[in-house]
Amino acid sequence: RVELVRVSMQIFWDNPILGSYNSLIDPRLEVMRQGQGIVDMVNTYLGVGLQYGIVGVVLFTTPFLVATVIAITRARAVETEHAMMGLTGRALAGVMVMTLVTIATTSSVEYLPLVYWPLLGCATAYLGISARWRLARSGVAARAPAAGREHREPGRRPRRRGSGALRGRARGGAGRRRRRRDPGAADAAG
């Protein structure tokens, strides 16, 4: 691993800003080829840095770092009033830190991206939930209607939209009409 990091850093400094997409086929890495014919990058950050440079490493790590820091601050802010939400935030931040350490010691192949991208999604969801909870607790509940729903007065039925509302007019009628049942017709039929 030490030799791999040393050789990889030499290749990295050839193109440090944007990296080189063909860095894994660099002749200097030939000594690192394993019996399977691959160069196993055992450090995800180094692999991203070789292919995408410093810009790629920053773009890769920033969402994880920001989500971790915000989860910690939100957990501290809400833990006095809602212990479970505070513990959830601390647990998510701990798992995020553990994941950031783990991807420094393994390559991002097979299962690992299936762990850290959904984890980032869970952390982002926690940030949204905790923000809504804090707004609701402070009395500044959102008054805007939910996405995809129109605002309506309490007790009023929503308007029909789409082809259902135009069904009767398309046939030339005035809409759906109810037929009145003749009470005498039921006696005559039965």
mmCIF file of C-alpha atoms in Angstrom:
data_model
loop_
_atom_site.group_PDB
_atom_site.id
_atom_site.type_symbol
_atom_site.label_atom_id
_atom_site.label_comp_id
_atom_site.label_asym_id
_atom_site.label_seq_id
_atom_site.Cartn_x
_atom_site.Cartn_y
_atom_site.Cartn_z
ATOM 1 C CA ARG A 1 0.000 0.000 0.000
ATOM 2 C CA VAL A 2 2.811 2.413 0.790
ATOM 3 C CA GLU A 3 4.401 1.818 -2.617
ATOM 4 C CA LEU A 4 1.017 2.254 -4.323
ATOM 5 C CA VAL A 5 0.462 5.594 -2.569
ATOM 6 C CA ARG A 6 3.998 6.763 -3.450
ATOM 7 C CA VAL A 7 3.672 5.899 -7.155
ATOM 8 C CA SER A 8 0.094 7.204 -7.333
ATOM 9 C CA MET A 9 1.108 10.535 -5.829
ATOM 10 C CA GLN A 10 3.801 10.914 -8.509
ATOM 11 C CA ILE A 11 1.148 10.377 -11.182
ATOM 12 C CA PHE A 12 -1.274 12.673 -9.352
ATOM 13 C CA TRP A 13 1.204 15.573 -9.366
ATOM 14 C CA ASP A 14 1.491 15.307 -13.163
ATOM 15 C CA ASN A 15 -2.124 16.596 -13.436
ATOM 16 C CA PRO A 16 -3.167 17.794 -9.962
ATOM 17 C CA ILE A 17 -6.053 20.125 -10.843
ATOM 18 C CA LEU A 18 -8.265 18.039 -13.155
ATOM 19 C CA GLY A 19 -6.475 14.683 -13.066
ATOM 20 C CA SER A 20 -6.073 12.270 -15.942
ATOM 21 C CA TYR A 21 -8.768 9.797 -16.858
ATOM 22 C CA ASN A 22 -6.117 7.413 -18.232
ATOM 23 C CA SER A 23 -4.030 7.474 -15.070
ATOM 24 C CA LEU A 24 -4.663 3.815 -14.258
ATOM 25 C CA ILE A 25 -2.889 2.727 -17.439
ATOM 26 C CA ASP A 26 0.190 4.810 -16.681
ATOM 27 C CA PRO A 27 3.379 2.705 -17.133
ATOM 28 C CA ARG A 28 4.571 3.657 -13.643
ATOM 29 C CA LEU A 29 1.672 1.669 -12.160
ATOM 30 C CA GLU A 30 2.640 -1.521 -14.011
ATOM 31 C CA VAL A 31 4.694 -2.663 -11.015
ATOM 32 C CA MET A 32 1.462 -2.548 -8.960
ATOM 33 C CA ARG A 33 -0.496 -4.952 -11.197
ATOM 34 C CA GLN A 34 -1.804 -7.953 -9.306
ATOM 35 C CA GLY A 35 -2.167 -11.516 -10.519
ATOM 36 C CA GLN A 36 -5.680 -10.715 -11.778
ATOM 37 C CA GLY A 37 -4.232 -8.100 -14.140
ATOM 38 C CA ILE A 38 -5.653 -5.096 -12.287
ATOM 39 C CA VAL A 39 -4.250 -2.235 -10.265
ATOM 40 C CA ASP A 40 -6.292 -2.280 -7.065
ATOM 41 C CA MET A 41 -6.655 1.281 -5.822
ATOM 42 C CA VAL A 42 -7.014 0.683 -2.089
ATOM 43 C CA ASN A 43 -7.813 4.329 -1.383
ATOM 44 C CA THR A 44 -10.971 5.801 -2.901
ATOM 45 C CA TYR A 45 -9.763 9.378 -2.468
ATOM 46 C CA LEU A 46 -6.560 8.555 -4.312
ATOM 47 C CA GLY A 47 -8.524 6.859 -7.105
ATOM 48 C CA VAL A 48 -10.800 9.881 -7.492
ATOM 49 C CA GLY A 49 -7.806 12.222 -7.310
ATOM 50 C CA LEU A 50 -5.919 10.360 -10.032
ATOM 51 C CA GLN A 51 -8.835 10.414 -12.443
ATOM 52 C CA TYR A 52 -10.461 13.772 -11.580
ATOM 53 C CA GLY A 53 -7.811 15.752 -9.706
ATOM 54 C CA ILE A 54 -8.276 18.066 -6.748
ATOM 55 C CA VAL A 55 -11.528 19.344 -8.237
ATOM 56 C CA GLY A 56 -12.926 15.813 -8.251
ATOM 57 C CA VAL A 57 -11.812 15.077 -4.692
ATOM 58 C CA VAL A 58 -13.413 18.303 -3.445
ATOM 59 C CA LEU A 59 -16.654 17.597 -5.319
ATOM 60 C CA PHE A 60 -16.671 14.009 -4.006
ATOM 61 C CA THR A 61 -16.001 14.787 -0.340
ATOM 62 C CA THR A 62 -17.880 18.070 0.139
ATOM 63 C CA PRO A 63 -21.413 16.602 0.322
ATOM 64 C CA PHE A 64 -20.294 14.061 2.934
ATOM 65 C CA LEU A 65 -18.469 16.632 5.048
ATOM 66 C CA VAL A 66 -21.249 19.216 4.870
ATOM 67 C CA ALA A 67 -23.947 16.652 5.715
ATOM 68 C CA THR A 68 -21.865 15.384 8.655
ATOM 69 C CA VAL A 69 -21.225 18.840 10.113
ATOM 70 C CA ILE A 70 -24.839 19.955 9.712
ATOM 71 C CA ALA A 71 -26.124 16.684 11.207
ATOM 72 C CA ILE A 72 -23.946 17.246 14.277
ATOM 73 C CA THR A 73 -25.090 20.859 14.706
ATOM 74 C CA ARG A 74 -28.771 19.981 14.203
ATOM 75 C CA ALA A 75 -28.479 17.068 16.629
ATOM 76 C CA ARG A 76 -27.058 19.399 19.277
ATOM 77 C CA ALA A 77 -29.786 21.957 18.645
ATOM 78 C CA VAL A 78 -32.719 19.545 18.967
ATOM 79 C CA GLU A 79 -31.490 17.041 21.541
ATOM 80 C CA THR A 80 -32.753 19.022 24.544
ATOM 81 C CA GLU A 81 -36.334 19.010 23.255
ATOM 82 C CA HIS A 82 -36.408 15.773 21.270
ATOM 83 C CA ALA A 83 -33.894 13.201 22.488
ATOM 84 C CA MET A 84 -34.553 10.637 19.754
ATOM 85 C CA MET A 85 -33.995 13.168 16.974
ATOM 86 C CA GLY A 86 -30.741 14.238 18.613
ATOM 87 C CA LEU A 87 -29.558 10.630 18.929
ATOM 88 C CA THR A 88 -30.491 9.937 15.321
ATOM 89 C CA GLY A 89 -28.424 12.893 14.138
ATOM 90 C CA ARG A 90 -25.430 11.867 16.208
ATOM 91 C CA ALA A 91 -25.685 8.280 14.956
ATOM 92 C CA LEU A 92 -25.873 9.446 11.336
ATOM 93 C CA ALA A 93 -22.879 11.725 11.823
ATOM 94 C CA GLY A 94 -20.923 8.856 13.393
ATOM 95 C CA VAL A 95 -21.749 6.518 10.525
ATOM 96 C CA MET A 96 -20.792 9.228 8.014
ATOM 97 C CA VAL A 97 -17.396 9.705 9.692
ATOM 98 C CA MET A 98 -16.884 5.941 9.771
ATOM 99 C CA THR A 99 -17.741 5.746 6.061
ATOM 100 C CA LEU A 100 -15.304 8.560 5.210
ATOM 101 C CA VAL A 101 -12.558 6.650 7.035
ATOM 102 C CA THR A 102 -13.530 3.345 5.400
ATOM 103 C CA ILE A 103 -13.400 4.688 1.860
ATOM 104 C CA ALA A 104 -9.886 5.926 2.596
ATOM 105 C CA THR A 105 -8.816 2.313 3.110
ATOM 106 C CA THR A 106 -10.719 0.545 0.305
ATOM 107 C CA SER A 107 -11.428 1.001 -3.374
ATOM 108 C CA SER A 108 -14.903 2.017 -4.548
ATOM 109 C CA VAL A 109 -15.811 -1.152 -6.366
ATOM 110 C CA GLU A 110 -18.760 -3.490 -6.038
ATOM 111 C CA TYR A 111 -20.748 -2.833 -2.865
ATOM 112 C CA LEU A 112 -19.206 0.287 -1.317
ATOM 113 C CA PRO A 113 -21.005 2.915 -3.462
ATOM 114 C CA LEU A 114 -24.230 1.057 -2.632
ATOM 115 C CA VAL A 115 -23.534 1.980 0.985
ATOM 116 C CA TYR A 116 -22.228 5.538 0.935
ATOM 117 C CA TRP A 117 -24.611 7.141 -1.588
ATOM 118 C CA PRO A 118 -27.796 5.922 0.188
ATOM 119 C CA LEU A 119 -26.199 6.923 3.494
ATOM 120 C CA LEU A 120 -25.708 10.428 2.132
ATOM 121 C CA GLY A 121 -29.385 10.375 1.116
ATOM 122 C CA CYS A 122 -30.410 9.350 4.646
ATOM 123 C CA ALA A 123 -28.312 12.138 6.148
ATOM 124 C CA THR A 124 -29.876 14.652 3.773
ATOM 125 C CA ALA A 125 -33.355 13.403 4.699
ATOM 126 C CA TYR A 126 -32.491 13.818 8.385
ATOM 127 C CA LEU A 127 -31.440 17.409 7.724
ATOM 128 C CA GLY A 128 -34.805 18.126 6.093
ATOM 129 C CA ILE A 129 -36.803 16.398 8.821
ATOM 130 C CA SER A 130 -34.954 18.151 11.624
ATOM 131 C CA ALA A 131 -35.351 21.524 9.892
ATOM 132 C CA ARG A 132 -39.112 20.998 9.549
ATOM 133 C CA TRP A 133 -39.360 19.864 13.144
ATOM 134 C CA ARG A 134 -37.524 22.954 14.366
ATOM 135 C CA LEU A 135 -39.774 25.208 12.268
ATOM 136 C CA ALA A 136 -42.880 23.519 13.619
ATOM 137 C CA ARG A 137 -41.621 23.870 17.199
ATOM 138 C CA SER A 138 -40.844 27.554 16.721
ATOM 139 C CA GLY A 139 -44.381 28.242 15.456
ATOM 140 C CA VAL A 140 -43.327 29.096 11.924
ATOM 141 C CA ALA A 141 -45.089 26.151 10.314
ATOM 142 C CA ALA A 142 -45.105 26.225 6.557
ATOM 143 C CA ARG A 143 -48.368 27.579 5.182
ATOM 144 C CA ALA A 144 -47.664 26.654 1.571
ATOM 145 C CA PRO A 145 -49.625 23.714 0.150
ATOM 146 C CA ALA A 146 -47.881 20.416 -0.417
ATOM 147 C CA ALA A 147 -46.258 19.891 -3.777
ATOM 148 C CA GLY A 148 -48.758 18.780 -6.402
ATOM 149 C CA ARG A 149 -51.811 19.829 -4.405
ATOM 150 C CA GLU A 150 -53.746 23.007 -4.824
ATOM 151 C CA HIS A 151 -54.741 25.095 -1.854
ATOM 152 C CA ARG A 152 -58.420 24.839 -0.972
ATOM 153 C CA GLU A 153 -60.650 26.142 1.736
ATOM 154 C CA PRO A 154 -61.578 23.738 4.508
ATOM 155 C CA GLY A 155 -64.831 21.961 3.743
ATOM 156 C CA ARG A 156 -64.752 22.613 -0.010
ATOM 157 C CA ARG A 157 -64.308 19.791 -2.473
ATOM 158 C CA PRO A 158 -61.379 20.073 -4.889
ATOM 159 C CA ARG A 159 -62.160 20.844 -8.512
ATOM 160 C CA ARG A 160 -62.032 17.962 -10.933
ATOM 161 C CA ARG A 161 -59.337 18.240 -13.527
ATOM 162 C CA GLY A 162 -58.550 16.400 -16.708
ATOM 163 C CA SER A 163 -60.812 14.457 -19.019
ATOM 164 C CA GLY A 164 -63.264 13.460 -16.270
ATOM 165 C CA ALA A 165 -64.598 16.998 -15.916
ATOM 166 C CA LEU A 166 -65.124 17.319 -19.664
ATOM 167 C CA ARG A 167 -66.760 13.941 -20.170
ATOM 168 C CA GLY A 168 -70.315 15.199 -20.586
ATOM 169 C CA ARG A 169 -69.417 18.266 -22.629
ATOM 170 C CA ALA A 170 -67.460 16.204 -25.154
ATOM 171 C CA ARG A 171 -70.667 14.369 -26.110
ATOM 172 C CA GLY A 172 -72.521 17.629 -26.513
ATOM 173 C CA GLY A 173 -74.440 17.339 -23.272
ATOM 174 C CA ALA A 174 -74.325 19.621 -20.264
ATOM 175 C CA GLY A 175 -72.372 17.199 -18.142
ATOM 176 C CA ARG A 176 -73.430 14.140 -16.184
ATOM 177 C CA ARG A 177 -77.061 14.188 -15.280
ATOM 178 C CA ARG A 178 -78.732 12.037 -12.710
ATOM 179 C CA ARG A 179 -81.830 10.189 -13.721
ATOM 180 C CA ARG A 180 -84.642 10.485 -11.299
ATOM 181 C CA ARG A 181 -86.197 7.251 -10.411
ATOM 182 C CA ASP A 182 -89.894 7.091 -10.758
ATOM 183 C CA PRO A 183 -91.273 5.468 -7.598
ATOM 184 C CA GLY A 184 -94.147 4.001 -9.560
ATOM 185 C CA ALA A 185 -91.843 2.355 -12.106
ATOM 186 C CA ALA A 186 -90.354 0.081 -9.449
ATOM 187 C CA ASP A 187 -93.840 -1.191 -8.463
ATOM 188 C CA ALA A 188 -94.824 -1.826 -12.083
ATOM 189 C CA ALA A 189 -91.623 -3.793 -12.810
ATOM 190 C CA GLY A 190 -91.788 -5.915 -9.698
#
